[in-house]
Tab-separated table of C-alpha atoms in Angstrom:
chain	number	residue	atom	x	y	z
A	1	UNK	CA	-4.537	8.361	17.007
A	2	UNK	CA	-4.641	4.685	16.102
A	3	UNK	CA	-2.166	2.604	18.086
A	4	UNK	CA	-1.700	-0.972	19.227
A	5	UNK	CA	-3.973	-3.794	18.125
A	6	UNK	CA	-6.452	-3.042	15.345
A	7	UNK	CA	-8.763	-6.068	15.377
A	8	UNK	CA	-10.662	-7.005	12.224
A	9	UNK	CA	-13.639	-9.316	12.597
A	10	UNK	CA	-13.998	-12.501	10.576
A	11	UNK	CA	-17.056	-13.913	8.787
A	12	UNK	CA	-19.046	-14.462	12.019
A	13	UNK	CA	-19.942	-18.005	10.991
A	14	UNK	CA	-19.989	-19.581	14.448
A	15	UNK	CA	-22.293	-17.087	16.146
A	16	UNK	CA	-19.723	-16.081	18.781
A	17	UNK	CA	-18.482	-12.878	17.187
A	18	UNK	CA	-19.579	-10.511	19.946
A	19	UNK	CA	-18.188	-12.763	22.684
A	20	UNK	CA	-14.804	-13.067	20.951
A	21	UNK	CA	-14.566	-9.337	20.282
A	22	UNK	CA	-15.383	-8.546	23.923
A	23	UNK	CA	-12.621	-10.912	25.005
A	24	UNK	CA	-10.185	-9.283	22.574
A	25	UNK	CA	-11.114	-5.871	23.971
A	26	UNK	CA	-10.315	-7.164	27.451
A	27	UNK	CA	-6.942	-8.253	26.080
A	28	UNK	CA	-6.162	-4.765	24.854
A	29	UNK	CA	-7.593	-4.316	21.336
A	30	UNK	CA	-7.813	-0.539	20.794
A	31	UNK	CA	-9.751	-0.506	17.521
A	32	UNK	CA	-12.260	-2.965	16.054
A	33	UNK	CA	-13.096	-3.021	12.361
A	34	UNK	CA	-16.413	-4.731	11.716
A	35	UNK	CA	-16.278	-6.572	8.410
A	36	UNK	CA	-19.673	-7.986	7.445
A	37	UNK	CA	-19.870	-8.481	3.707
A	38	UNK	CA	-21.998	-11.610	3.945
A	39	UNK	CA	-24.532	-10.539	6.579
A	40	UNK	CA	-28.058	-9.403	5.841
A	41	UNK	CA	-28.603	-5.655	6.300
A	42	UNK	CA	-30.697	-6.268	9.425
A	43	UNK	CA	-28.148	-8.604	11.030
A	44	UNK	CA	-25.381	-6.173	10.101
A	45	UNK	CA	-27.061	-3.286	11.921
A	46	UNK	CA	-27.820	-5.354	15.019
A	47	UNK	CA	-24.256	-6.640	15.306
A	48	UNK	CA	-22.753	-3.232	14.565
A	49	UNK	CA	-24.760	-1.672	17.389
A	50	UNK	CA	-23.707	-4.422	19.815
A	51	UNK	CA	-20.056	-4.059	18.831
A	52	UNK	CA	-20.276	-0.285	19.138
A	53	UNK	CA	-21.573	-0.599	22.686
A	54	UNK	CA	-18.813	-3.080	23.566
A	55	UNK	CA	-16.149	-0.789	22.119
A	56	UNK	CA	-17.513	2.228	23.985
A	57	UNK	CA	-17.462	0.278	27.257
A	58	UNK	CA	-13.828	-0.680	26.612
A	59	UNK	CA	-12.719	2.780	25.486
A	60	UNK	CA	-11.997	1.461	21.983
A	61	UNK	CA	-13.000	2.672	18.526
A	62	UNK	CA	-15.393	0.905	16.137
A	63	UNK	CA	-14.672	1.239	12.429
A	64	UNK	CA	-17.135	-0.119	9.845
A	65	UNK	CA	-15.609	-1.776	6.793
A	66	UNK	CA	-17.013	-0.811	3.370
A	67	UNK	CA	-20.385	0.583	4.563
A	68	UNK	CA	-20.264	4.345	5.254
A	69	UNK	CA	-24.062	4.441	5.498
A	70	UNK	CA	-23.973	1.870	8.326
A	71	UNK	CA	-21.243	3.847	10.089
A	72	UNK	CA	-23.470	6.919	9.930
A	73	UNK	CA	-26.590	5.046	11.044
A	74	UNK	CA	-25.049	3.683	14.247
A	75	UNK	CA	-22.733	6.681	14.820
A	76	UNK	CA	-19.594	4.516	14.619
A	77	UNK	CA	-16.180	6.110	14.991
A	78	UNK	CA	-15.452	5.800	11.305
A	79	UNK	CA	-15.313	3.773	8.131
A	80	UNK	CA	-12.624	1.837	6.292
A	81	UNK	CA	-12.590	1.953	2.496
A	82	UNK	CA	-10.946	-0.257	-0.094
A	83	UNK	CA	-9.466	1.033	-3.332
A	84	UNK	CA	-12.712	0.283	-5.184
A	85	UNK	CA	-15.143	1.618	-2.580
A	86	UNK	CA	-16.781	5.020	-2.170
A	87	UNK	CA	-14.380	7.937	-2.516
A	88	UNK	CA	-12.940	9.591	0.575
A	89	UNK	CA	-14.675	12.872	-0.265
A	90	UNK	CA	-18.065	11.161	-0.595
A	91	UNK	CA	-17.563	9.330	2.697
A	92	UNK	CA	-16.494	12.580	4.375
A	93	UNK	CA	-19.587	14.346	3.088
A	94	UNK	CA	-21.755	11.548	4.482
A	95	UNK	CA	-20.022	11.136	7.853
A	96	UNK	CA	-18.787	14.631	8.649
A	97	UNK	CA	-15.408	15.924	9.742
A	98	UNK	CA	-15.235	14.219	13.131
A	99	UNK	CA	-15.294	10.594	11.935
A	100	UNK	CA	-12.259	8.549	10.961
A	101	UNK	CA	-11.817	7.480	7.360
A	102	UNK	CA	-9.209	4.840	6.643
A	103	UNK	CA	-8.116	3.465	3.290
A	104	UNK	CA	-6.514	0.177	2.251
A	105	UNK	CA	-3.300	0.765	0.324
A	106	UNK	CA	-0.615	-1.380	-1.275
A	107	UNK	CA	2.071	1.124	-2.253
A	108	UNK	CA	3.625	4.481	-1.455
A	109	UNK	CA	1.654	6.102	-4.284
A	110	UNK	CA	-1.691	4.806	-3.008
A	111	UNK	CA	-0.863	5.902	0.537
A	112	UNK	CA	0.126	9.401	-0.610
A	113	UNK	CA	-3.040	9.669	-2.696
A	114	UNK	CA	-5.215	8.616	0.252
A	115	UNK	CA	-3.508	11.165	2.514
A	116	UNK	CA	-3.876	13.953	-0.053
A	117	UNK	CA	-7.585	13.143	-0.461
A	118	UNK	CA	-8.210	13.477	3.262
A	119	UNK	CA	-7.826	9.999	4.762
A	120	UNK	CA	-7.246	9.976	8.520
A	121	UNK	CA	-5.131	6.827	8.331
A	122	UNK	CA	-3.921	4.260	5.828
A	123	UNK	CA	-3.641	0.505	6.142
A	124	UNK	CA	-0.819	-1.065	4.142
A	125	UNK	CA	-0.675	-4.690	3.163
A	126	UNK	CA	-0.283	-7.442	2.873
A	127	UNK	CA	2.927	-6.972	4.857
A	128	UNK	CA	3.419	-10.738	5.142
A	129	UNK	CA	1.871	-13.732	3.381
A	130	UNK	CA	-1.678	-14.405	4.586
A	131	UNK	CA	-4.435	-16.975	4.146
A	132	UNK	CA	-7.187	-14.544	5.169
A	133	UNK	CA	-7.503	-12.910	1.738
A	134	UNK	CA	-7.049	-15.007	-1.396
A	135	UNK	CA	-6.025	-12.062	-3.571
A	136	UNK	CA	-3.580	-10.484	-1.129
A	137	UNK	CA	-0.252	-9.428	-2.632
A	138	UNK	CA	2.713	-9.286	-0.262
A	139	UNK	CA	4.278	-5.816	-0.175
A	140	UNK	CA	6.823	-6.475	2.583
A	141	UNK	CA	8.434	-4.584	5.444
A	142	UNK	CA	10.532	-2.402	3.119
A	143	UNK	CA	7.397	-0.922	1.549
A	144	UNK	CA	6.026	-0.334	5.053
A	145	UNK	CA	9.159	1.667	5.894
A	146	UNK	CA	8.831	3.684	2.675
A	147	UNK	CA	5.187	4.478	3.361
A	148	UNK	CA	6.064	5.534	6.910
A	149	UNK	CA	8.593	8.006	5.539
A	150	UNK	CA	6.139	9.267	2.917
A	151	UNK	CA	2.969	9.945	4.931
A	152	UNK	CA	2.276	11.863	8.133
A	153	UNK	CA	-1.039	10.205	9.035
A	154	UNK	CA	-1.261	7.028	11.142
A	155	UNK	CA	-0.170	3.804	9.434
A	156	UNK	CA	-1.729	0.410	10.106
A	157	UNK	CA	0.165	-2.719	9.020
A	158	UNK	CA	-2.044	-5.575	7.838
A	159	UNK	CA	-1.604	-9.054	6.431
A	160	UNK	CA	-0.152	-12.218	7.913
A	161	UNK	CA	0.867	-10.527	11.147
A	162	UNK	CA	1.758	-12.799	14.062
A	163	UNK	CA	3.209	-11.404	17.324
A	164	UNK	CA	6.775	-11.465	15.960
A	165	UNK	CA	5.627	-9.789	12.751
A	166	UNK	CA	3.772	-7.204	14.833
A	167	UNK	CA	7.046	-6.236	16.515
A	168	UNK	CA	8.757	-5.971	13.128
A	169	UNK	CA	5.937	-3.831	11.745
A	170	UNK	CA	6.001	-1.451	14.720
A	171	UNK	CA	9.799	-1.177	14.447
A	172	UNK	CA	9.356	-0.342	10.744
A	173	UNK	CA	7.050	2.545	11.635
A	174	UNK	CA	3.515	1.180	11.866
A	175	UNK	CA	1.354	2.852	14.498
A	176	UNK	CA	-0.964	-0.150	14.776
A	177	UNK	CA	-1.163	-3.740	13.557
A	178	UNK	CA	-4.323	-5.210	12.054
A	179	UNK	CA	-5.056	-8.832	12.911
A	180	UNK	CA	-7.934	-11.154	12.002
A	181	UNK	CA	-7.315	-14.869	12.508
A	182	UNK	CA	-4.460	-14.460	14.991
A	183	UNK	CA	-7.036	-13.282	17.517
A	184	UNK	CA	-10.452	-14.277	16.193
A	185	UNK	CA	-9.492	-17.927	15.657
A	186	UNK	CA	-7.720	-18.292	18.995
A	187	UNK	CA	-9.405	-20.285	21.759
A	188	UNK	CA	-8.648	-17.439	24.175
A	189	UNK	CA	-8.942	-14.141	22.250
A	190	UNK	CA	-8.091	-12.103	25.342
A	191	UNK	CA	-4.690	-13.779	25.713
A	192	UNK	CA	-4.037	-13.624	21.953
A	193	UNK	CA	-4.926	-9.933	21.902
A	194	UNK	CA	-2.561	-9.278	24.805
A	195	UNK	CA	0.322	-10.777	22.798
A	196	UNK	CA	-0.269	-8.139	20.097
A	197	UNK	CA	-0.985	-5.316	22.514
A	198	UNK	CA	2.259	-5.323	24.494
């Protein structure tokens, strides 16, 4: 079950990714999604293995964004897929039944489709306006409530979530809140993570 703070890594540009993630884990992050679209394959594997070890030590889950093959290679806890990525059935065939498969969704219909195709959880967003993704469309809290009523699998709220927004999202039915810059850009990720983890 996904609950609490679902941390998503940023573009790793300052070389302190592992340190910041470890601090966020100390602050209570329960799941880490490693997003590494701009890393070389070698660097991606090395960092994924380091993050996996850190998550194991903290009792947290590591989810790989967009790369099911990498999730399989390092035996991560699962993979997160976008609407245009590998299908859920293909990812399931690659990873097996015991790994988590999450899917990004933007509507009730997409969430229901992901659930019916075997997703273990759905992420819905952008719940609020965000600067993290240029193409993010705001779906709002009302859509979050509708998705919560429609699906039985865990629901992760994502997009523009600050600590106040996290409370609103949880009240609306989210099981977890996904945060990037609110934790990764903070000078003290452990304290920032704690604000989302309460």
